[in-house]
Structures are given as C-alpha cells and as structure tokens.
Amino acid sequence: MREKLILLILSLVGAFSLYVLAIERGEKVNAVWFLVATLCAFTIGYRYYSRFIAYKVFQVDDSNPTPAHKFYNKVDFVPTNKWVLFAHQFASISGAGPLVGPVLAAQMGYLPGLLWILIGVVLAGAVQDMVVLAMSMRKDAKSLGQIAKEELGKLGGIVVLLTIFSILIILLAVLALVIVKAMFNSPWSTFTVFASIPIAILMGLYMWYVRPGSALIPFLFGATSLLLSLYIGRLVADSPTLSVYFNLSEKTLAFFLMAYGFTASVLPVWLLLVPRDYLSTFLKLGTVVLVAIGVLVAMPEVKMPALTQFAFNGNGPVWKGDLFPFLFITIACGAISGFHSLISSGTTPKLIDKESHIRLVGYGGMLAESFVAVIALIAAVSMEPGLYFAINSPPSVIGKTFEQAASVISSWGFPITAEELKRYSQEVHENILSRTGGAPSFAIGIAYILAKSTSEALIAFWYHFAILFEAMFILTTIDAGTRVGKYILMDILSYVHPSFKNYSNPILNIFVSFVVVALWGYFLYAGVVDPYGGVKTLWPLFGVSNQLLATAALIIATYYIATRHGIRYAWVTGLPALFVGINTITAGLEKVFHPDKGIGFLAHARWISSFLQKGELPSGINSMDVAHKVLLGDYINATLAFTYVSLVVLVALISLYKVFKHLQKV
C-alpha cells in the first residue's frame, strides 16, 4: 500500500508539473517546474521500472559471484563500492552530448526536448545502460563486440565492431569541434583549458612517484589550480602582450587538439588520463549540483516558447529538419546514447561488487547524465530567444555584425537589438555572435543563472568556468575515446593478421593511434572550414551514428533476453530498439536522400556542383577551395550515413534470424 501511495503522489506531482509546462500560457513559466517534473519521472523510473528489470527480467541475486570476484586480480577486476562505481560510470559516460544536444534542440521550443529527455531516458536510455551492464556482467565482463560475436556469430561480431569504430570516429570529431567553437579567438578560455593539461600531469606524477595512492592532496592541488587558472586567464586576456599567444584561430585549435589526442593516447594512463578523469569527476558532479542549486535560488523564467515556428516548418537556423525524426537525433545522449554501451560493457562490469548494484550504476548513472541534459535545456531556454539564436546561428544565416544579426533574428519574431547583443558580449568578455556548437549557449545560460544567485559582476567568471567545465568533459572523452578507438581498430585489423592483436607492441600502438587521430582529425578539420558552422553539418551525422549504435546495442540485448530470460520480456529492450531504430534509420536516409539541400547531403552536393560547373561560388562560400572541400565532405557524409544505416539493419536481420532459429528449437 505504501509503495502504491508513493507512486500515486509522484505521478500526480509529475503530471501537474508537465501540465504547467505544456498547457499554461497566461503567465511566465518558472524553470523550477523542469526540475520537479524531472525528479518525479526519474524517481518513478528508478524506484519501480529499474527494479522490475533487475529482479523480474534478470533475476539478480547477490549470492552470484560477479566477474570482479571471479577474476579478482587487484588491477582490472576489483570489487568496488557501489557509490564509487556510480561516480566512475557517470564520469565515463558524461561527454558533451547532454550539454550540447538539448541546447541545439531548444530551437523548436522547450516542450519537445523536455518530453523526449524524460520519456526517452526512463524507457530507453537508462534501460540500455543497465541491461548492457547486466548482460556483460553475466558474460564475464565481455565487451559489446565480444558479446555480439558470441551471440550473433563471427559476421555479427565484425559488423558490430565496424559500427562501433566508425561511430567513435565521428563522435570524437564532433566533440573536438564543439570545444574549438567555444575557444577560438578567446584567450581567456584557451589559457584556462590549456592550463588543465600540465595540472593533470603534475597530479599524475605526484600520485605515481611522490605519494603512490594519494588522492586528497592531488585533488586539492588540481581544484585550486583550476580556479587559479580562471583568474590568471582573465589577466592574460586583458594583456596586449600575452593575449596574442592564446588568441587562436579555429584551424590552429583543431591541429592542437589532434596533437593532444595523439599524445594522450600513447602516454601512460597514470600520467594524464587517470588524474584528469579523477579531477573531472568531482568537477562534473560538483558543477551539476551547484547549477541545480542556482536554479532553485534564482528561479529563472523560461523565455523560449513551448513550441517555436521551427517545430512546425522544420526550417530552423540552428539545424534544419522536421521534429520527427531530427529532434531525437539532435538531443541524442541526453535521452539515450549508444556510446554508453561501450562503457557498460567496458571497465564497469569488471568492478561490480554485487549484482543488485546494476540498478544504481547502470540505470542511476544514466539518470544523472539526463539530469545534466535538463540543466542544459534550462540554460538555453531561460535566456532571451534573440540571444539564443544570435549565439547558435552561423554567419551565413545572420551575418557577421551585430546590426545584421539583430535585424535577421528580429524578423523571425524574436526581437533583439544590436545594443543588447553588444552588451551581452561585453558582460561575458567574448564576441557571442555565431558561437555555434551549443557549448557557448550552455555557458552563457549557466553564467546568468549563477550570477543571479551570486553577483552580476561575476558573469564573465561563471561563463569561463562553464567553458572549462565543458572542456573537461570533452578532453576526458578525447583522451579515453582515442585510446578505445586504437584497441577497437587493432581488433578489427586482427581479422586480417593476428599480429595486430599485440597491444604491448609500442611501434604498433603509435601507428594505430596516429591512424585513429588522422581519421577523426579529418572530420574535425572539415567541420572547421565548413562555412555553415560545422556543427550544423556534423551534429546530425553524429546523432544518427550514436543512435544507431544504441539501436544495435538494444537489438543485441533483446536477442540475449529472448534466449536467456524468455520471449515474454523481450519488449523491455525490443520496443525501445524499434522506436529508436525506426526514427534513426529514417533520419539517416533523409540526411542522404532528402531533396532539400538544407537537409540532404546529396541534394546539397548537387546544389554546389551546379555553381561550380558555371565557375561560380554558392552563397556563403568565399573560395573555390572551400567549395570543393564542402562538396567532397557532402559525398563522404552521405556515404557514412548510408553505411551506418546498412550496418545496423544487417545487425537487426542477423538477430531476427537467430531469434527465429532459437524459437524453432524451443
């Protein structure tokens, strides 16, 4: 009776919160209702649905030994406290996706994005993370690729590995592009982010050589040094002599990130990856709590409409396409992320102490990431819509001056003046125009929320603090992602020759790392030179690839459940796989074949070709060299999108065939 009463109260409060957000139009909506609806939905999902999956579907039993106990070696397989492992899982899965996707989706209004984040994570995203973790745990902590090979055969294993690797390349390129867009021509941000690298190295040296195993002193040093770097960064930006060394172009930053990714992937993990991961974990969790408290204190009003005109006509300036299917691939990681399946079948299952901990670590970890997505959405929709579109629209759409931008954006029905745009730029100490990529929008929204809770004199400080927060997310993912990509590529190449399986060969490690960085570096550079902002082109491709990987993971999980725990429970992952699959395959095919040049890669390529054949330049492109690069990029992007769709469809067909074969035997 008590449980039913709790469920009823949570349901009523959550439903009322959504009613206020969806129906009330007579007065301004407060962002606190976002938090109330979120906490109710997440509590229901965790308390009831995750318990059903754990105890009914997987029949977890703490008397069963986990891989951490069966293969205990004090290195990789170590039983770990569930709260420590929860923090590890959250830090590992938290990239730029939940910060960027909801911000970009806000161009359609706050309601579609909020609904999908809440529904998607409870019924799909958290389910995927938890089920893949349970599946890997039951199969001795094997990776998703190894599980696919065992469950679907050699062909299925190769297809899944190819899917994972190709998607990882786009993921790393897009994340690097996001940070480039946030840092270019910004000495303050660039200095602060650069400073985090030697800080992490010094922490690693102390933890390895000076006081092995020490954690508190390195953390205090790292946290203090990061805050100090924010202060020094302001001094550097204000110095005519020093600022020129950190006032870097997008191309320069792109090459720096490539060099960083390569170096980080070949250095010992204890020197850079581990201390950065350790420091960023506390920074992530601390900042999320800080911002949530800031929202409760500031109680910001929601300025963006529940639905904008772009939700109906699909002709938005930030990204183009209809609400279905493009909203879902834009939000991506905030609701469900295929990348998480690699983490849930990577280090985490090797550290699970008891089977029941999969609820907190798998389901709870994803809820925490989605909470970040809700915070990001609040940051975007609580700022003036005119400011939002000024930040996120490329110069090819709104022009390059404050006057041009104000005129164009006001014509869309979101009034803003050139003087207001100049004032916002002065307050954050950056030119805010066309800072595409989502990260600057998040940072500005957070800065104004925290400044309202503290002091408006700190707007610039909070803005650059938020940029540092996002950069730590992204650089950690680039560190780990490049290293993971190296091992996946070596696994793929081992099918050609077994010598590629030798992880300890230093020459082979360096060579494969270079190949991985060169691949994602190409797409990063293509995004940098893209006259349409880069993110506008690559984020949909990232969304398609990421969601298709989630589809593949859910399909494999469905096969596993159907053959191990009965067909009656296959709907738990089967229905999310069906929805996400249909939506994402539709989006992938539309990105390839849609006749609108603002959506379809091939249509855009034909449009550019029509100008080049006449010896002319399309609008927004200022040189023949750039035009040819964009044309080549369109064809490569179309090929990739079609390849992703084909690989996942192949995984689905193989799984269906295997299920039917299994049912015939039963």
XYZ file of C-alpha atoms in Angstrom:
666
model
C 0.000 0.000 0.000
C 2.852 2.380 0.898
C 4.564 1.811 -2.462
C 1.330 2.422 -4.362
C 0.738 5.646 -2.438
C 4.276 6.900 -3.220
C 3.787 6.037 -6.895
C 0.445 7.862 -6.954
C 1.867 11.021 -5.342
C 4.889 11.108 -7.638
C 2.686 10.543 -10.682
C 0.275 13.332 -9.718
C 3.041 15.855 -8.934
C 4.926 14.976 -12.122
C 1.765 15.170 -14.227
C 0.861 18.561 -12.743
C 4.373 19.873 -13.465
C 4.092 18.797 -17.095
C 0.595 20.316 -17.232
C 2.018 23.667 -16.128
C 4.774 23.444 -18.735
C 2.571 22.213 -21.565
C -0.791 23.901 -21.016
C -0.396 27.104 -19.013
C 0.073 30.117 -21.293
C -1.309 33.011 -19.287
C 1.862 33.766 -17.367
C 5.596 33.139 -17.428
C 6.676 29.574 -16.628
C 9.363 29.092 -13.994
C 12.273 26.740 -14.703
C 11.795 25.100 -11.292
C 8.917 23.127 -12.840
C 11.504 21.449 -15.093
C 13.287 20.146 -12.000
C 10.077 18.997 -10.313
C 8.909 17.056 -13.401
C 12.388 15.585 -13.835
C 12.763 14.400 -10.246
C 9.306 12.802 -10.283
C 9.907 10.980 -13.578
C 13.379 9.816 -12.553
C 12.225 8.617 -9.135
C 9.402 6.575 -10.688
C 11.743 5.108 -13.273
C 14.465 4.193 -10.789
C 12.285 3.040 -7.901
C 9.888 0.898 -9.922
C 10.969 0.227 -13.516
C 14.647 -0.480 -12.823
C 13.606 -2.812 -10.003
C 11.299 -4.691 -12.369
C 14.114 -5.147 -14.909
C 16.627 -6.200 -12.252
C 14.510 -8.670 -10.313
C 11.910 -9.856 -12.818
C 13.833 -9.856 -16.095
C 17.400 -10.608 -14.950
C 16.537 -12.125 -11.561
C 19.610 -10.578 -9.948
C 20.956 -12.437 -6.947
C 23.705 -11.058 -4.718
C 24.814 -14.598 -3.937
C 26.005 -14.962 -7.535
C 29.718 -14.096 -7.873
C 30.370 -11.168 -10.204
C 33.403 -11.001 -12.545
C 35.107 -8.709 -10.016
C 35.146 -11.639 -7.569
C 35.606 -14.499 -10.043
C 38.620 -12.892 -11.724
C 39.911 -10.671 -8.914
C 43.443 -9.517 -9.778
C 43.809 -6.130 -7.979
C 44.220 -4.412 -11.376
C 41.239 -4.709 -13.753
C 38.876 -6.897 -11.728
C 38.285 -5.279 -8.349
C 35.032 -5.298 -6.294
C 34.190 -1.618 -5.880
C 31.869 0.333 -3.601
C 28.644 0.987 -5.499
C 28.771 4.766 -4.951
C 32.367 4.966 -6.142
C 31.424 2.904 -9.188
C 28.387 5.125 -9.789
C 30.737 8.138 -9.907
C 33.074 6.258 -12.268
C 30.204 5.330 -14.580
C 28.837 8.877 -14.599
C 32.264 10.376 -15.300
C 32.899 7.849 -18.091
C 29.605 8.293 -19.942
C 29.349 12.068 -19.489
C 30.638 13.771 -22.608
C 29.467 16.876 -24.409
C 26.300 15.221 -25.709
C 23.966 16.079 -22.787
C 25.359 19.621 -22.748
C 25.047 20.290 -26.484
C 22.107 18.246 -27.791
C 19.354 19.801 -25.617
C 20.727 23.297 -26.337
C 20.519 22.738 -30.090
C 17.072 21.146 -29.747
C 15.797 24.257 -27.947
C 15.264 25.997 -31.303
C 11.971 24.048 -31.502
C 10.871 25.253 -28.061
C 11.340 23.775 -24.606
C 8.476 21.245 -24.601
C 9.533 18.654 -27.245
C 13.043 18.393 -25.869
C 11.960 18.071 -22.237
C 9.370 15.382 -23.019
C 11.823 13.268 -25.002
C 14.576 13.572 -22.379
C 12.220 12.392 -19.616
C 10.440 9.658 -21.574
C 13.494 8.573 -23.532
C 15.813 8.085 -20.578
C 13.308 6.264 -18.359
C 12.159 3.813 -21.047
C 15.207 3.587 -23.315
C 18.481 5.266 -22.330
C 18.770 4.082 -18.722
C 17.354 0.699 -19.752
C 20.095 0.263 -22.357
C 22.891 1.177 -19.939
C 21.583 -1.119 -17.214
C 20.756 -4.076 -19.474
C 24.087 -3.982 -21.327
C 25.860 -3.806 -17.958
C 23.851 -6.798 -16.686
C 24.479 -8.700 -19.914
C 28.231 -8.046 -19.780
C 28.337 -8.930 -16.080
C 26.649 -12.267 -16.758
C 29.086 -12.950 -19.608
C 32.242 -12.432 -17.539
C 32.636 -8.702 -18.330
C 32.953 -9.178 -22.080
C 32.738 -6.135 -24.370
C 29.776 -5.452 -26.642
C 31.818 -6.561 -29.660
C 32.759 -9.850 -27.978
C 29.162 -10.423 -26.887
C 27.945 -9.775 -30.440
C 30.464 -12.284 -31.786
C 29.361 -14.945 -29.286
C 25.642 -14.302 -29.687
C 25.377 -13.433 -33.387
C 28.380 -15.269 -34.817
C 31.600 -14.081 -36.465
C 29.802 -11.955 -39.085
C 27.695 -10.235 -36.449
C 30.802 -9.547 -34.351
C 32.687 -7.964 -37.255
C 29.690 -5.837 -38.246
C 29.261 -4.561 -34.681
C 32.994 -3.765 -34.370
C 32.932 -1.827 -37.650
C 29.825 0.026 -36.480
C 31.387 0.905 -33.127
C 34.667 2.102 -34.637
C 33.166 4.238 -37.401
C 30.740 5.851 -34.964
C 33.529 6.531 -32.459
C 35.459 8.466 -35.126
C 32.537 10.827 -35.756
C 31.919 11.143 -32.014
C 35.482 12.303 -31.330
C 35.462 14.710 -34.275
C 32.217 16.366 -33.208
C 33.267 16.682 -29.567
C 36.551 18.279 -30.614
C 34.648 20.637 -32.918
C 32.391 21.722 -30.051
C 35.369 22.792 -27.958
C 37.025 24.525 -30.933
C 33.868 26.581 -31.481
C 33.856 27.564 -27.812
C 37.554 28.521 -27.589
C 38.517 30.173 -30.883
C 39.633 33.816 -30.564
C 39.128 33.540 -26.795
C 42.433 33.956 -24.906
C 40.727 33.579 -21.527
C 39.090 30.227 -22.372
C 42.122 28.943 -24.266
C 44.580 29.695 -21.457
C 42.337 28.097 -18.828
C 41.780 24.907 -20.826
C 45.459 24.651 -21.808
C 46.443 25.049 -18.153
C 44.387 21.980 -17.216
C 46.857 19.740 -19.084
C 50.026 20.438 -17.038
C 47.861 20.497 -13.896
C 46.689 16.928 -14.635
C 50.262 15.804 -15.433
C 51.570 17.191 -12.141
C 48.773 15.369 -10.314
C 49.703 12.144 -12.103
C 53.392 12.479 -11.228
C 52.556 13.118 -7.557
C 50.131 10.171 -7.415
C 52.621 7.839 -9.113
C 56.048 8.856 -7.775
C 55.759 11.142 -4.729
C 52.837 9.606 -2.778
C 51.588 6.483 -4.584
C 47.893 6.005 -3.920
C 47.414 9.505 -2.519
C 44.214 11.171 -3.688
C 43.265 14.057 -1.402
C 46.340 16.263 -1.873
C 46.376 15.903 -5.697
C 42.659 16.719 -5.790
C 43.068 19.828 -3.645
C 46.011 20.904 -5.786
C 44.080 20.291 -9.022
C 40.895 22.050 -7.920
C 42.792 25.055 -6.537
C 44.963 25.281 -9.648
C 41.945 25.202 -11.966
C 40.283 28.051 -10.101
C 43.570 29.968 -10.132
C 43.853 29.400 -13.897
C 40.457 31.058 -14.335
C 41.737 34.162 -12.558
C 45.043 34.208 -14.460
C 43.163 33.634 -17.714
C 41.352 36.934 -17.213
C 44.712 38.690 -16.739
C 46.106 37.025 -19.866
C 43.075 38.065 -21.917
C 43.460 41.671 -20.758
C 47.195 41.757 -21.548
C 48.010 43.031 -25.079
C 51.312 41.150 -24.922
C 50.157 37.760 -23.618
C 46.715 37.538 -25.228
C 48.150 37.190 -28.760
C 49.666 33.810 -27.797
C 46.273 32.414 -26.806
C 44.080 34.186 -29.369
C 43.995 31.162 -31.665
C 42.034 30.536 -34.849
C 39.751 27.553 -35.327
C 42.268 25.796 -37.593
C 45.103 26.215 -35.081
C 42.971 24.865 -32.252
C 41.935 21.913 -34.423
C 45.542 20.899 -35.032
C 46.331 21.380 -31.346
C 43.506 19.007 -30.378
C 44.745 16.428 -32.894
C 48.237 16.625 -31.391
C 46.771 16.412 -27.898
C 44.613 13.379 -28.787
C 47.589 11.533 -30.259
C 49.903 12.348 -27.359
C 47.320 11.449 -24.710
C 46.624 8.082 -26.368
C 50.278 6.958 -26.296
C 51.240 8.305 -22.857
C 50.890 6.007 -19.819
C 47.326 6.215 -18.459
C 48.555 7.244 -14.992
C 50.279 10.371 -16.343
C 47.322 12.193 -17.900
C 44.175 10.111 -18.383
C 43.694 8.900 -14.792
C 44.357 12.226 -12.967
C 42.230 14.152 -15.497
C 39.408 11.616 -15.112
C 39.675 11.835 -11.325
C 39.627 15.642 -11.291
C 36.883 15.961 -13.888
C 34.639 13.548 -11.961
C 34.484 15.913 -8.975
C 34.217 18.940 -11.258
C 31.285 17.392 -13.135
C 29.346 16.277 -10.073
C 30.099 19.470 -8.162
C 29.086 21.737 -11.022
C 25.836 19.850 -11.668
C 24.858 20.217 -8.003
C 25.944 23.876 -7.995
C 23.850 24.707 -11.060
C 20.817 22.833 -9.713
C 21.044 24.873 -6.511
C 21.494 28.014 -8.635
C 18.267 27.262 -10.500
C 16.389 26.775 -7.225
C 17.770 30.052 -5.835
C 17.493 32.173 -8.991
C 14.220 30.560 -10.143
C 14.761 31.796 -13.722
C 11.801 32.365 -16.004
C 11.569 30.374 -19.208
C 11.878 32.848 -22.090
C 11.684 30.424 -25.021
C 8.150 29.448 -26.164
C 6.951 25.883 -25.556
C 6.881 25.473 -29.349
C 8.512 27.787 -31.873
C 7.571 28.071 -35.535
C 10.542 25.851 -36.365
C 8.790 22.905 -34.689
C 6.130 23.152 -37.397
C 8.039 24.206 -40.509
C 11.369 22.445 -39.872
C 13.286 25.417 -41.256
C 15.345 26.397 -38.217
C 18.598 28.361 -38.433
C 20.466 26.145 -35.938
C 19.653 22.911 -37.764
C 17.149 22.076 -40.449
C 14.616 19.246 -40.423
C 11.234 18.170 -39.080
C 10.594 17.434 -35.425
C 10.330 13.754 -36.364
C 12.911 12.356 -36.805
C 15.508 15.086 -36.218
C 14.646 16.222 -32.686
C 15.558 12.786 -31.328
C 18.941 12.514 -33.037
C 19.720 16.109 -32.016
C 19.137 15.508 -28.294
C 20.950 12.168 -28.633
C 22.932 11.454 -25.416
C 20.550 13.389 -23.179
C 17.964 10.619 -23.601
C 19.872 7.607 -24.963
C 23.443 7.141 -26.150
C 24.990 4.228 -27.994
C 28.403 5.277 -26.705
C 27.306 4.287 -23.200
C 27.015 0.656 -24.276
C 30.800 0.642 -24.716
C 31.290 1.844 -21.120
C 28.658 -0.500 -19.672
C 30.482 -3.410 -21.326
C 33.965 -1.999 -20.693
C 35.550 -1.261 -17.330
C 32.347 -1.033 -15.263
C 31.274 -4.735 -15.322
C 34.784 -5.650 -14.092
C 34.203 -3.577 -10.945
C 30.644 -4.553 -9.929
C 30.657 -5.921 -6.385
C 27.105 -7.298 -6.265
C 24.548 -7.999 -8.989
C 21.965 -5.696 -7.402
C 24.314 -2.736 -7.913
C 23.488 -2.652 -11.638
C 20.439 -0.535 -10.774
C 22.380 2.320 -9.180
C 25.372 2.134 -11.511
C 23.649 1.446 -14.841
C 20.166 2.952 -14.550
C 21.116 5.606 -11.988
C 24.245 6.685 -13.870
C 22.221 7.420 -16.986
C 19.591 9.307 -14.991
C 22.395 11.523 -13.677
C 23.543 12.272 -17.219
C 19.991 13.094 -18.287
C 19.717 15.454 -15.338
C 22.673 17.309 -16.877
C 20.680 17.423 -20.141
C 17.715 19.010 -18.339
C 20.045 21.599 -16.778
C 21.439 22.349 -20.251
C 17.914 22.791 -21.612
C 17.070 25.174 -18.759
C 20.217 27.181 -19.534
C 19.178 27.511 -23.183
C 15.500 28.356 -22.733
C 15.921 30.746 -19.798
C 17.916 33.209 -21.912
C 16.243 35.625 -24.332
C 15.383 33.758 -27.569
C 17.043 36.505 -29.603
C 20.291 35.926 -27.707
C 19.964 32.154 -28.167
C 19.655 32.456 -31.953
C 22.459 35.030 -32.143
C 24.823 32.548 -30.498
C 23.750 29.399 -32.349
C 23.088 30.636 -35.902
C 26.023 30.602 -38.356
C 27.175 33.869 -40.005
C 25.914 32.577 -43.372
C 22.405 32.936 -41.894
C 22.524 36.025 -39.626
C 25.523 37.947 -40.978
C 28.729 38.956 -39.239
C 27.800 42.206 -37.498
C 25.593 42.920 -34.500
C 23.329 45.073 -36.661
C 22.844 42.378 -39.296
C 22.226 39.685 -36.684
C 19.705 41.804 -34.759
C 17.793 42.596 -37.947
C 17.578 38.991 -39.158
C 16.701 37.467 -35.776
C 14.067 40.120 -35.046
C 12.425 39.293 -38.386
C 11.849 35.746 -37.079
C 9.717 37.118 -34.240
C 12.428 37.151 -31.553
C 13.158 40.860 -31.057
C 16.652 41.896 -30.035
C 18.753 44.975 -30.725
C 22.371 45.396 -31.745
C 22.992 47.284 -28.498
C 21.711 44.344 -26.454
C 23.982 41.931 -28.321
C 26.960 44.227 -27.696
C 26.067 44.405 -24.007
C 25.903 40.624 -23.696
C 29.312 40.350 -25.394
C 30.810 42.899 -23.016
C 29.379 41.116 -19.966
C 30.967 37.747 -20.857
C 34.121 39.325 -22.344
C 33.630 37.456 -25.652
C 32.048 38.114 -29.022
C 28.928 35.977 -28.741
C 27.867 36.078 -32.403
C 27.779 32.676 -34.124
C 29.458 30.778 -31.314
C 27.835 27.664 -32.738
C 28.149 24.245 -31.187
C 25.885 24.545 -28.152
C 28.700 24.861 -25.597
C 28.796 28.692 -25.532
C 24.993 28.831 -25.193
C 25.138 26.481 -22.242
C 27.938 28.534 -20.686
C 26.130 31.858 -21.129
C 22.856 30.477 -19.782
C 24.600 28.994 -16.749
C 26.600 32.206 -16.208
C 23.449 34.333 -15.946
C 21.731 31.813 -13.646
C 24.718 31.612 -11.273
C 25.340 35.361 -11.461
C 21.745 35.968 -10.391
C 22.366 33.679 -7.412
C 25.699 35.344 -6.525
C 26.651 38.643 -8.181
C 26.184 40.052 -11.669
C 29.818 41.199 -11.518
C 30.751 37.516 -11.840
C 29.019 36.871 -15.189
C 32.318 36.648 -17.111
C 33.867 34.402 -14.437
C 30.921 31.995 -14.457
C 30.905 31.930 -18.278
C 34.547 30.853 -18.459
C 34.048 28.466 -15.537
C 31.280 26.785 -17.559
C 33.534 26.615 -20.649
C 36.220 24.941 -18.508
C 33.572 22.550 -17.151
C 32.562 21.578 -20.700
C 36.170 21.339 -21.883
C 36.994 18.903 -19.065
C 34.061 16.756 -20.195
C 35.294 16.771 -23.778
C 39.042 16.391 -23.251
C 38.429 13.413 -20.970
C 36.354 11.796 -23.727
C 39.015 12.565 -26.360
C 41.668 11.009 -24.067
C 39.724 7.823 -23.464
C 37.938 7.686 -26.831
C 41.125 7.804 -28.896
C 42.627 5.063 -26.738
C 39.479 2.915 -27.050
C 39.425 3.543 -30.807
C 43.011 2.322 -31.007
C 42.121 -1.011 -29.388
C 38.982 -1.461 -31.484
C 40.917 -0.821 -34.708
C 43.552 -3.331 -33.594
C 40.762 -5.888 -33.002
C 39.362 -5.239 -36.480
C 42.796 -5.476 -38.121
C 43.487 -8.716 -36.242
C 40.962 -10.375 -38.555
C 43.426 -9.547 -41.350
C 46.591 -10.510 -39.437
C 46.862 -11.747 -35.825
C 49.945 -9.585 -35.143
C 47.645 -6.544 -34.800
C 46.289 -8.088 -31.580
C 49.595 -7.384 -29.832
C 48.586 -4.461 -27.583
C 52.046 -4.287 -25.977
C 53.909 -3.507 -29.232
C 54.911 0.202 -28.851
C 55.502 0.790 -32.573
C 52.124 -0.716 -33.455
C 50.439 1.340 -30.715
C 51.893 4.585 -32.053
C 50.982 3.732 -35.649
C 47.381 2.758 -34.878
C 46.952 5.812 -32.620
C 48.115 8.019 -35.479
C 45.585 6.403 -37.850
C 42.732 6.906 -35.371
C 43.626 10.566 -34.775
C 44.054 11.177 -38.506
C 40.567 9.818 -39.162
C 38.724 11.900 -36.579
C 41.055 14.815 -37.276
C 39.938 14.870 -40.901
C 36.296 15.318 -39.913
C 37.268 17.907 -37.309
C 39.114 19.967 -39.919
C 36.214 19.578 -42.354
C 33.887 20.970 -39.680
C 36.243 23.890 -39.008
C 36.375 25.001 -42.665
C 32.650 24.369 -43.200
C 31.083 27.784 -43.998
C 27.811 26.633 -42.410
C 29.329 26.329 -38.959
C 30.451 22.694 -38.973
C 28.196 21.639 -36.123
C 25.138 22.223 -38.321
C 26.538 19.583 -40.699
C 28.279 17.136 -38.374
C 25.981 17.055 -35.329
C 23.127 15.340 -37.247
C 25.645 12.793 -38.567
C 26.886 12.253 -35.015
C 23.294 11.920 -33.777
C 22.464 9.348 -36.458
C 25.581 7.296 -35.750
C 25.206 7.458 -31.978
C 21.539 6.463 -32.003
C 22.193 3.658 -34.487
C 24.815 2.253 -32.115
C 22.173 2.409 -29.359
C 19.802 0.552 -31.688
C 22.425 -2.140 -32.292
C 23.078 -2.490 -28.538
C 19.344 -2.771 -27.804
C 18.921 -5.350 -30.577
C 21.727 -7.490 -29.149
C 20.218 -7.097 -25.675
C 16.798 -8.127 -26.994
C 18.264 -11.288 -28.501
C 20.055 -12.027 -25.229
C 16.894 -11.547 -23.133
C 14.743 -13.566 -25.548
C 17.149 -16.525 -25.486
C 18.046 -16.385 -21.766
C 15.059 -14.988 -19.901
C 12.123 -15.710 -22.170
C 10.430 -14.005 -25.093
C 7.838 -12.501 -22.721
C 10.417 -9.961 -21.505
C 11.919 -9.120 -24.892
C 9.723 -5.994 -25.100
C 11.822 -4.288 -22.400
C 14.579 -3.625 -24.934
C 12.688 -4.609 -28.096
C 10.262 -1.677 -28.028
C 12.978 0.963 -27.445
C 15.050 -0.681 -30.185
C 12.069 -0.494 -32.551
C 11.316 3.182 -31.871
C 14.913 4.383 -31.825
C 15.699 2.253 -34.865
C 12.781 3.484 -36.983
C 13.413 7.099 -36.017
C 17.159 6.971 -36.613
C 17.060 4.970 -39.837
C 14.520 7.487 -41.147
C 16.806 10.354 -40.133
C 19.836 8.651 -41.686
C 18.119 8.069 -45.012
C 16.720 11.615 -45.041
C 20.217 13.016 -44.416
C 21.343 11.137 -47.519
C 18.417 11.410 -49.947
C 16.210 14.338 -48.831
C 15.671 16.723 -51.778
C 16.084 19.839 -49.598
C 19.722 20.996 -49.761
C 19.496 22.122 -46.142
C 18.837 18.526 -45.058
C 20.097 16.019 -47.648
C 23.848 15.640 -48.199
C 23.413 14.616 -51.853
C 20.993 17.459 -52.557
C 23.498 19.922 -51.103
C 26.271 18.371 -53.199
C 24.173 18.790 -56.369
C 23.480 22.408 -55.447
C 27.171 23.202 -55.023
C 28.052 21.327 -58.221
C 25.573 23.427 -60.198
C 27.514 26.563 -59.233
C 30.955 25.071 -59.766
C 30.030 23.947 -63.263
C 29.310 27.581 -64.106
C 32.529 28.754 -62.438
C 30.554 30.496 -59.685
C 30.529 30.326 -55.895
C 27.407 29.444 -53.858
C 26.238 31.973 -51.291
C 28.120 31.763 -48.007
C 31.250 30.197 -49.565
C 34.119 32.570 -50.272
C 36.580 30.436 -52.276
C 36.696 27.615 -54.817
C 38.944 25.605 -52.498
C 36.377 25.675 -49.692
C 33.576 24.875 -52.141
C 35.384 21.744 -53.343
C 36.094 20.682 -49.746
C 32.426 21.089 -48.808
C 31.411 19.126 -51.919
C 33.768 16.263 -51.010
C 32.509 16.387 -47.429
C 28.913 16.044 -48.612
C 29.717 12.864 -50.520
C 31.737 11.403 -47.623
C 28.982 12.258 -45.112
C 26.318 10.704 -47.349
C 28.408 7.542 -47.714
C 28.943 7.315 -43.960
C 25.279 7.866 -43.093
C 24.179 5.185 -45.568
C 26.878 2.816 -44.304
C 25.779 3.294 -40.689
C 22.172 2.520 -41.581
C 23.184 -0.539 -43.626
C 25.363 -1.980 -40.846
C 22.664 -1.645 -38.192
C 19.992 -3.093 -40.486
C 22.352 -6.030 -41.036
C 22.713 -6.478 -37.262
C 18.901 -6.449 -36.951
C 18.476 -9.056 -39.707
C 21.116 -11.344 -38.202
C 19.455 -11.033 -34.778
C 15.986 -11.791 -36.160
C 17.341 -14.841 -37.963
C 18.993 -16.066 -34.752
C 15.805 -15.494 -32.724
C 13.688 -17.466 -35.200
C 16.235 -20.300 -35.148
C 16.090 -20.283 -31.349
C 12.286 -20.348 -31.292
C 12.253 -23.336 -33.659
C 14.379 -25.274 -31.190
C 12.199 -24.407 -28.187
